[in-house]
Short mmCIF file of C-alpha atoms and ligand atoms in Angstrom, two decimals:
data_model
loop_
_atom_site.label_atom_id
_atom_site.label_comp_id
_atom_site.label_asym_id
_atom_site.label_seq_id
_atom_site.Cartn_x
_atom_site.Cartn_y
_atom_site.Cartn_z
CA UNK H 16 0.00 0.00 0.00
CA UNK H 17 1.54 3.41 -0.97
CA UNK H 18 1.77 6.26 2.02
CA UNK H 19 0.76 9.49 0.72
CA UNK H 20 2.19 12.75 2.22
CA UNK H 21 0.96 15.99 2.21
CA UNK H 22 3.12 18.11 3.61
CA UNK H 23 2.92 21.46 5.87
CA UNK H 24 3.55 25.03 3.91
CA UNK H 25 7.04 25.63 5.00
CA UNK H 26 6.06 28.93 6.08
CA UNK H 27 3.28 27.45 8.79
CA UNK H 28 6.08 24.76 10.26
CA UNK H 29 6.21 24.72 14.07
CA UNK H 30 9.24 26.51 15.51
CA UNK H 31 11.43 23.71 16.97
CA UNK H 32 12.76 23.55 20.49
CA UNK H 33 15.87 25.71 20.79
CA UNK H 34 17.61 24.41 24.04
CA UNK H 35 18.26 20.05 23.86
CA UNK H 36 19.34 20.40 26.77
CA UNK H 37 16.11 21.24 28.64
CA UNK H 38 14.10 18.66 26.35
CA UNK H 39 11.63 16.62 28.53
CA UNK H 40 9.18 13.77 28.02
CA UNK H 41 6.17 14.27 25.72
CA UNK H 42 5.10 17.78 25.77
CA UNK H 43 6.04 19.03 21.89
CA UNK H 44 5.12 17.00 18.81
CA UNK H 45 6.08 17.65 15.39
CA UNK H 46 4.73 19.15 12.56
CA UNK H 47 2.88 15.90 11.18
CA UNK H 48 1.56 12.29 11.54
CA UNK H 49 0.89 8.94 10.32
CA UNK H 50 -2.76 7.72 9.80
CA UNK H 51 -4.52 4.80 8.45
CA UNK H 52 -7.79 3.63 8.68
CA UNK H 53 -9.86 0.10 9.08
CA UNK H 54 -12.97 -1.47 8.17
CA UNK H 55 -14.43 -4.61 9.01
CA UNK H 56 -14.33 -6.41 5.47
CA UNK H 57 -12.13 -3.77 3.53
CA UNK H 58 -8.98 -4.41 5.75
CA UNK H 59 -6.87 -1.30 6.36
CA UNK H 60 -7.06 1.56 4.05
CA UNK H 61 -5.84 5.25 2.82
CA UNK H 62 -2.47 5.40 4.82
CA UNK H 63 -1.15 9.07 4.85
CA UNK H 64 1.29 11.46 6.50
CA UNK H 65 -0.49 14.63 7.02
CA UNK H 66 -0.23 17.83 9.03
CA UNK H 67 0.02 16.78 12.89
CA UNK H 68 -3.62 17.71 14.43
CA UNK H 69 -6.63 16.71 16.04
CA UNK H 70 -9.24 14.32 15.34
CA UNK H 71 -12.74 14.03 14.73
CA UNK H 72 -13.97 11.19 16.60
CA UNK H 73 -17.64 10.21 17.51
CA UNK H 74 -18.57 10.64 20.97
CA UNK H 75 -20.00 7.22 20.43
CA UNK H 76 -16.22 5.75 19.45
CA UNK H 77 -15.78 2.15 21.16
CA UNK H 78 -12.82 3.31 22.38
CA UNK H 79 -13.79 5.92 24.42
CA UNK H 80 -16.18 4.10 26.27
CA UNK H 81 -15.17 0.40 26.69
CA UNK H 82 -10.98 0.76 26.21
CA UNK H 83 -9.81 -0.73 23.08
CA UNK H 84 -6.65 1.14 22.86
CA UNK H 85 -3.17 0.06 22.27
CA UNK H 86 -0.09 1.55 21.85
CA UNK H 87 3.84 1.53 21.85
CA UNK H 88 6.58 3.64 22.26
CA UNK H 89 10.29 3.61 20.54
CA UNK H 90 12.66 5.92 19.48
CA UNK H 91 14.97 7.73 16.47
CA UNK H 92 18.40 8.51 17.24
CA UNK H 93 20.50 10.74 15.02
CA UNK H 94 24.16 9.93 15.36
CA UNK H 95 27.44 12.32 14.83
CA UNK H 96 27.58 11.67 11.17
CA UNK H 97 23.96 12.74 10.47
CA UNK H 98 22.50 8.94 10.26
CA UNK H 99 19.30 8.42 11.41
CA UNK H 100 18.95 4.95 13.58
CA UNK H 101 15.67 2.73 15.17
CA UNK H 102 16.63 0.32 17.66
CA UNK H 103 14.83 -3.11 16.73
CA UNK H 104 11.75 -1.40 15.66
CA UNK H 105 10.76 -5.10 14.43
CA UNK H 106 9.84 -5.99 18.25
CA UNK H 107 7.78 -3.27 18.97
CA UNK H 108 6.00 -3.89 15.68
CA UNK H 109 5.00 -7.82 16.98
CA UNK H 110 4.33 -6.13 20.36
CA UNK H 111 1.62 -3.97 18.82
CA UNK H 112 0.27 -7.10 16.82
CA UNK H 113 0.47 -9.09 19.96
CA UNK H 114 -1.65 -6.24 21.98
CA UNK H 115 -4.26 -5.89 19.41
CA UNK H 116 -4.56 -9.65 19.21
CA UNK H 117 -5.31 -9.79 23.04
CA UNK H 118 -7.61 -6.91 22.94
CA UNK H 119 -9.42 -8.29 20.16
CA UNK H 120 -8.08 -5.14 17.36
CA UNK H 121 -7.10 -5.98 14.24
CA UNK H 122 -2.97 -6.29 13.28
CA UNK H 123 -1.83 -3.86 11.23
CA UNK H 124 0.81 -5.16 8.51
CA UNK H 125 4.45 -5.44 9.70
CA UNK H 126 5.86 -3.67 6.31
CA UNK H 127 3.10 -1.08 6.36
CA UNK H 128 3.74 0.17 9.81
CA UNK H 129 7.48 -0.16 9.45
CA UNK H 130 7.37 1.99 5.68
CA UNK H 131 5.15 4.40 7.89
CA UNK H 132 7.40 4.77 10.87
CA UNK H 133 10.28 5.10 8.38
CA UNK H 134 8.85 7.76 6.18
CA UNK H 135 7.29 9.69 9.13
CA UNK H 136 11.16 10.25 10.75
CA UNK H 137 12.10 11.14 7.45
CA UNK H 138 9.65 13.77 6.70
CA UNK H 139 10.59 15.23 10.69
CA UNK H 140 14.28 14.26 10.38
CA UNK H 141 14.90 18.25 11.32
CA UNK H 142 12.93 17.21 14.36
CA UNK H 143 15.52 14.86 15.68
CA UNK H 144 17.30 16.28 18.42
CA UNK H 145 21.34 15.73 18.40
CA UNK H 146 22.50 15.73 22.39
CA UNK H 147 23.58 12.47 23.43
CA UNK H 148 19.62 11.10 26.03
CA UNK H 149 17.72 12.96 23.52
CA UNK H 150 15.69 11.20 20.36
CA UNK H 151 12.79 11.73 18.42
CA UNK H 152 9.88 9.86 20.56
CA UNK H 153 7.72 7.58 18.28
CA UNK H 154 4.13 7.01 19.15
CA UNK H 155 2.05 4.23 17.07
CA UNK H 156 -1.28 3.75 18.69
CA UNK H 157 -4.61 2.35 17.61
CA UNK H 158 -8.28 2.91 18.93
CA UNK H 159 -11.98 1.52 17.87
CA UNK H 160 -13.56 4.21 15.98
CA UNK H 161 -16.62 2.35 15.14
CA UNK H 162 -19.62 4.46 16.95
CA UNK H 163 -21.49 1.69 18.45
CA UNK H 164 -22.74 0.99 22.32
CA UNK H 165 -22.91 -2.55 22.56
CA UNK H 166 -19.98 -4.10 24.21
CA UNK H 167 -18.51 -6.25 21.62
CA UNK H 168 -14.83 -6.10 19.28
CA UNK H 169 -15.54 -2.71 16.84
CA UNK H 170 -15.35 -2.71 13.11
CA UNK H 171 -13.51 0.03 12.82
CA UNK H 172 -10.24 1.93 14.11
CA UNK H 173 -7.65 4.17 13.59
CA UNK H 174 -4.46 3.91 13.45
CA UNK H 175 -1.60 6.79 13.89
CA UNK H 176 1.88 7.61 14.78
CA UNK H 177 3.03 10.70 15.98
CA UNK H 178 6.51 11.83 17.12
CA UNK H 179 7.96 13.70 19.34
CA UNK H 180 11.73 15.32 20.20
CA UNK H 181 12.09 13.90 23.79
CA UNK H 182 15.17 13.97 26.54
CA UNK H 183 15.30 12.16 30.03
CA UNK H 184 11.67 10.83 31.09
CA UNK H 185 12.45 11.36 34.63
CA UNK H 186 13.24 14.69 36.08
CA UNK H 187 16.11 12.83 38.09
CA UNK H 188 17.76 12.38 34.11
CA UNK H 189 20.46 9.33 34.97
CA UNK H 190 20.44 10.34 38.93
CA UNK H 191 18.79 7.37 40.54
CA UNK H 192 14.81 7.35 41.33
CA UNK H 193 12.99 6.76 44.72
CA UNK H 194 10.10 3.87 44.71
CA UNK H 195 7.48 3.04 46.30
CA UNK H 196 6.77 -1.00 46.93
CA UNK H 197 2.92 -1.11 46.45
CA UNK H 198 1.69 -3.61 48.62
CA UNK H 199 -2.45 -2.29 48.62
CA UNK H 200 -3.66 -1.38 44.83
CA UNK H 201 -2.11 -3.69 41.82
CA UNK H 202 -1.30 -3.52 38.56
CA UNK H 203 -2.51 -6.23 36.57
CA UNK H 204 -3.41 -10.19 37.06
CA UNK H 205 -2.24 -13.12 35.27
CA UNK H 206 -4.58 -13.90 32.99
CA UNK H 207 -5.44 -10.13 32.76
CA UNK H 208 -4.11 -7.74 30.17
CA UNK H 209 -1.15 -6.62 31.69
CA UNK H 210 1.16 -7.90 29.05
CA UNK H 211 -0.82 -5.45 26.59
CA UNK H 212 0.24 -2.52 25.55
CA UNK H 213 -2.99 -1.09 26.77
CA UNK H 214 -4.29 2.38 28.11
CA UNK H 215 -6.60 0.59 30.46
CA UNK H 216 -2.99 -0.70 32.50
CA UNK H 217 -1.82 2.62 32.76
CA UNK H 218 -5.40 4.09 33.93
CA UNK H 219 -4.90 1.22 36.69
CA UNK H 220 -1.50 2.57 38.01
CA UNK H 221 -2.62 6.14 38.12
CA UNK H 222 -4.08 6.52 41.87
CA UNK H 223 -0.76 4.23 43.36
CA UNK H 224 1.45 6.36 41.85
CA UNK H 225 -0.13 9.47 42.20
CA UNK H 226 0.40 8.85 46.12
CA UNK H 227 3.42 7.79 46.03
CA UNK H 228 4.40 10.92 44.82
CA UNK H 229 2.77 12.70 46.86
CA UNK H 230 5.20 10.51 49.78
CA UNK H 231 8.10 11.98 47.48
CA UNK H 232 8.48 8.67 45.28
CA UNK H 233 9.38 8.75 41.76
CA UNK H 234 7.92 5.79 40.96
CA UNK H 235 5.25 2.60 41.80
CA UNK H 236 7.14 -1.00 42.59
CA UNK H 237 4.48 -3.64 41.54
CA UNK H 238 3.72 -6.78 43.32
CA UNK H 239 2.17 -9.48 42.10
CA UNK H 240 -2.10 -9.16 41.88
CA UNK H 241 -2.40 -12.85 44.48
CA UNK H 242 -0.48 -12.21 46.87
CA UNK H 243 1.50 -9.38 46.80
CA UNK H 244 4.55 -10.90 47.11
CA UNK H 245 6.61 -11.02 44.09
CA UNK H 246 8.08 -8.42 42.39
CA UNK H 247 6.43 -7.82 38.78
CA UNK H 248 7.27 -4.52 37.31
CA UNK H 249 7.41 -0.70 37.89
CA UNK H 250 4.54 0.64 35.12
CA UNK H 251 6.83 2.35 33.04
CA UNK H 252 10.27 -0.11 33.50
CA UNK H 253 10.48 -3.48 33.96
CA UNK H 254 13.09 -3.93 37.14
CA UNK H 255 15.88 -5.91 37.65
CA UNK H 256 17.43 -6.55 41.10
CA UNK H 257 21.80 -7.93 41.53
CA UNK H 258 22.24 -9.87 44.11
CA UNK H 259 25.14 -11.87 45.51
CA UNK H 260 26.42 -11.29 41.96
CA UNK H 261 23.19 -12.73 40.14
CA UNK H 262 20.61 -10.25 37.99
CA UNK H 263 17.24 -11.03 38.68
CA UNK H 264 14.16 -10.20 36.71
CA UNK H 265 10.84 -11.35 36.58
CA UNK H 266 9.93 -13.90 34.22
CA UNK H 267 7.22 -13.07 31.51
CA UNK H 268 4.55 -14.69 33.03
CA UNK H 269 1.51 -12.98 31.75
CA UNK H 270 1.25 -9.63 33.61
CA UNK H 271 4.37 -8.46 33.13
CA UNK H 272 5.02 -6.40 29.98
CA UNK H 273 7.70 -7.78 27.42
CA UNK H 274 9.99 -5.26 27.87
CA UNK H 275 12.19 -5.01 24.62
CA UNK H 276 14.94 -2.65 26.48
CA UNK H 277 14.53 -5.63 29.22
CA UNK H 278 15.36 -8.36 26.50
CA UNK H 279 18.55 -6.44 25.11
CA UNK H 280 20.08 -5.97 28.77
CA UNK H 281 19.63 -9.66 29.47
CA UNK H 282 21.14 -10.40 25.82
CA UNK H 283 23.90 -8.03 26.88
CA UNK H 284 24.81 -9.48 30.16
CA UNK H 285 24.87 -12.83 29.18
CA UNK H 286 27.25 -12.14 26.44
CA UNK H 287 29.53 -10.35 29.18
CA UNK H 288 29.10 -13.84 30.62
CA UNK H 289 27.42 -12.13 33.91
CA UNK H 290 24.69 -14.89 35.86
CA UNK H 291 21.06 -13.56 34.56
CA UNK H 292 18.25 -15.27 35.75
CA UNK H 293 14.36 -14.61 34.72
CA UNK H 294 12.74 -15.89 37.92
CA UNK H 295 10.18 -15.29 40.43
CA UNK H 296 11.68 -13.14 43.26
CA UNK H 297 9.35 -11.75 46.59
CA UNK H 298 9.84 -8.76 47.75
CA UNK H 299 10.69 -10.27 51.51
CA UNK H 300 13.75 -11.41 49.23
CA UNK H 301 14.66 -8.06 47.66
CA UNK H 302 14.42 -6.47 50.99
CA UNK H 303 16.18 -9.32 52.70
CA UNK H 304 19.34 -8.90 50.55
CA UNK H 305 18.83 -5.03 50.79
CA UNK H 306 19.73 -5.34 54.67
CA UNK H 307 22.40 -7.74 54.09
CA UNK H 308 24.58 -5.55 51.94
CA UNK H 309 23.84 -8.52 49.02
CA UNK H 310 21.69 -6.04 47.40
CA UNK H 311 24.02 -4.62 44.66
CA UNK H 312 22.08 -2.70 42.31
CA UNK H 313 18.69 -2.77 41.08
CA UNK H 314 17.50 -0.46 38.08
CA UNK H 315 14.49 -0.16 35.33
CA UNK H 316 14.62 -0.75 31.84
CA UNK H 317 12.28 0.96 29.38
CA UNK H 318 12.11 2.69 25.67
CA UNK H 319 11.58 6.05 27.59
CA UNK H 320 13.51 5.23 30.49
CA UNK H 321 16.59 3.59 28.68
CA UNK H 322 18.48 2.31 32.17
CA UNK H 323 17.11 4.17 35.24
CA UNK H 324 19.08 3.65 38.63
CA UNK H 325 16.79 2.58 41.60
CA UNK H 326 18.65 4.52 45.00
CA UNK H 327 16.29 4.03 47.35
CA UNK H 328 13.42 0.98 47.73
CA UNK H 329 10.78 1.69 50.79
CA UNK H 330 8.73 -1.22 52.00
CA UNK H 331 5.90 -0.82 54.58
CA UNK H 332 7.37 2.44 56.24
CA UNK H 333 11.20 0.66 55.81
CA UNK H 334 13.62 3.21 53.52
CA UNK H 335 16.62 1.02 52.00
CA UNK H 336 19.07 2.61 50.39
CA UNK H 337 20.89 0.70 46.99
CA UNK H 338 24.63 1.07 45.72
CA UNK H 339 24.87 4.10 48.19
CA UNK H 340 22.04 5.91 46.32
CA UNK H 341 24.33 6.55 43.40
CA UNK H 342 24.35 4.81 40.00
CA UNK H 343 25.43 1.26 40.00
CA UNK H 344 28.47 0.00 37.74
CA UNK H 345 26.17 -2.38 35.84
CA UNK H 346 23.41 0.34 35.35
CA UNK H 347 26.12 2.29 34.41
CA UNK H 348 27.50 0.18 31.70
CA UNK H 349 24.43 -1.02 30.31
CA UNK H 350 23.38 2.43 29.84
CA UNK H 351 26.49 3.11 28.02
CA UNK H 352 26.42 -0.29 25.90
CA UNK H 353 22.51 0.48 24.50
CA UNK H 354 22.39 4.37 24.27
CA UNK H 355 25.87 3.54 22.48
CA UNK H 356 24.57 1.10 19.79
CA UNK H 357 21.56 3.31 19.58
CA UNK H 358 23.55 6.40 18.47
CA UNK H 359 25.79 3.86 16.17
CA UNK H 360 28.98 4.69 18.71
CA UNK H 361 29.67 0.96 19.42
CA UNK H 362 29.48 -1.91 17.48
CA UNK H 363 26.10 -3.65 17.04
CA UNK H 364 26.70 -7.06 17.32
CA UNK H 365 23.23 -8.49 17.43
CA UNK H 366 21.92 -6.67 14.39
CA UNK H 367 19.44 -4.31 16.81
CA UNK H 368 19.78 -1.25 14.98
CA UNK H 369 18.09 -0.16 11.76
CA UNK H 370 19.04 2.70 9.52
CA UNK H 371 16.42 4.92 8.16
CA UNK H 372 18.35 7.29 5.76
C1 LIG W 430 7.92 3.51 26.78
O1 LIG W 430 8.92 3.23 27.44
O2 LIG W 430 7.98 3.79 25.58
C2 LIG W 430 6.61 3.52 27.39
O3 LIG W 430 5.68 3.25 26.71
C3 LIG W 430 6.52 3.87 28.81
C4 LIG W 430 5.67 5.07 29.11
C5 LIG W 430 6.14 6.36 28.61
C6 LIG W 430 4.23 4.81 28.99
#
């Protein structure tokens, strides 16, 4: 299917940030997006880049009142010699599939929505910022369109990608975050949709983390939906804990999302030949080995996130402080292994990157 694109006058283009420096997550998108529509029985249809803007949506659209929404999140880097870069763009595309699939939305076609995100960065290639932690944001998402009240799968959506120039999605940049271990409200059950891509698991982590802040936290530690006891994921990162020399993560057991930054740090350590396991681990554990000293590090992975250093965990009223609140030394160099490949500054030995010009 061919992508039209109708582009913006160049006299009505947006003025782009001036400072990188001060870039921060998700507040200035670009001058245009990707569209493309579907019907029940005609498949997907009329792909376009057009100016970036709002929609017109029924107030009657599925989506709005019974959640069929999915989305995902990657990124464009521009390295020093002006080459534009994806890192494994391929996953995120089976993600998506794998997302609609569970919320009952159709797939949209892998070379489709890779020619779109590729001609989409080219067209806002000017957009890409240049400072070493800042990209160009992507945004694919999909929503039922169909106007329709009865609770059933729509016959029609919407799909889009927009972009935007992004730096550090915390505030704290590389400086390591505070959480919070959430032991009343959870995230998501096996069984549920929590390995979706899914507005609707975001919606659920809103009121946790909204008081965790409020207690000064950066950020929501999830436990398991049963029994509260094993460590799942933080919303926005999947988390991995190092201790007595081993890296623990949990395994993908159905509420956990497949984390694609979480894949290439476990790919990465166990080519360093470091111990890696994917495994069930309780909190009483984690906290355990915090007051031993076996606690080494423990830090996030995410698209938006990249590595994010965990300094302090507090359990039921109990502050423990990791590495010494700084940055660990395998945060550290897994942060400067992946944002390296990404920018094409190190050698990509499993193939993850993916030039666009
Ligand atoms: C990402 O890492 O891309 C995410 O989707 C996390 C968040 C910004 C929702």
């Amino acid at each position: 299917m061919e992508i039209t694109i109708q582009k913006v006058a160049p006299d009505k283009l947006k003025k782009k940030p001036s400072d990188e420096s001060n870039l921060a997550f998700g507040d200035i998108f670009t001058d245009h997006m990707f569209f493309v529509d579907y019907k029940t029985g005609k498949g997907w249809y009329n792909p376009r880049i057009v100016p970036y803007g709002c929609f017109s949506v029924d107030p009657a659209a599925m989506a709005i009142h019974y959640g069929q929404e999915i989305f995902e999140g990657l990124k464009a880097y521009k390295a020093d010699d002006g080459s534009i870069y994806l890192f494994r763009p391929e996953e995120n595309i089976k993600r998506f599939n794998r997302s609609a699939t569970r919320i009952c939305m159709p797939e949209l076609d892998s070379s489709l929505f890779m020619d779109a995100i590729k001609k989409l960065i080219l067209v806002e290639q000017d957009w890409i910022p240049k400072n070493q932690g800042t990209s160009l944001y992507i945004r694919p998402a999909m929503f039922a369109s169909e106007p329709h009240l009865g609770v059933r799968p729509a016959k029609e959506y919407i799909a889009f990608i927009i972009v935007c120039p992004v730096g550090a999605y915390y505030k704290e940049g590389l400086s390591p975050i505070k959480i919070y271990v959430e032991d009343k409200y959870v995230r998501a059950s096996v069984g549920g949709i929590g390995e979706a891509k899914t507005a609707g698991n975001y919606a659920a982590s809103l009121l946790a983390a909204e008081e965790a802040k409020a207690k000064g936290f950066t950020q929501v530690l999830w436990l398991d939906a049963s029994q509260r006891k094993y460590i799942e994921e933080v919303g926005t990162m999947n988390m991995f804990f190092v201790i007595d020399n081993e890296i623990i993560t949990a395994p993908l057991a159905g509420s956990v999302l497949h984390g694609i930054t979480r894949d290439s740090a476990i790919q990465l350590v166990k080519r360093w030949g470091m111990k890696v396991a994917e495994k069930a681990i309780s909190i009483d554990d984690v906290i355990a080995a915090a007051r031993s000293g076996r606690l080494t590090e423990a830090f996030g992975t995410g698209t938006a996130a990249v590595i994010s250093p965990v300094g302090q965990i507090t359990y039921r009223n109990e502050d423990h402080i990791v590495a010494g609140g700084k940055m660990g030394q395998l945060s550290q160099r897994l942060y400067d292994e992946i944002v390296g490949i990404q920018y094409g500054k190190k050698a990509d030995p499993f193939g993850w990157r993916v030039k666009v010009n």
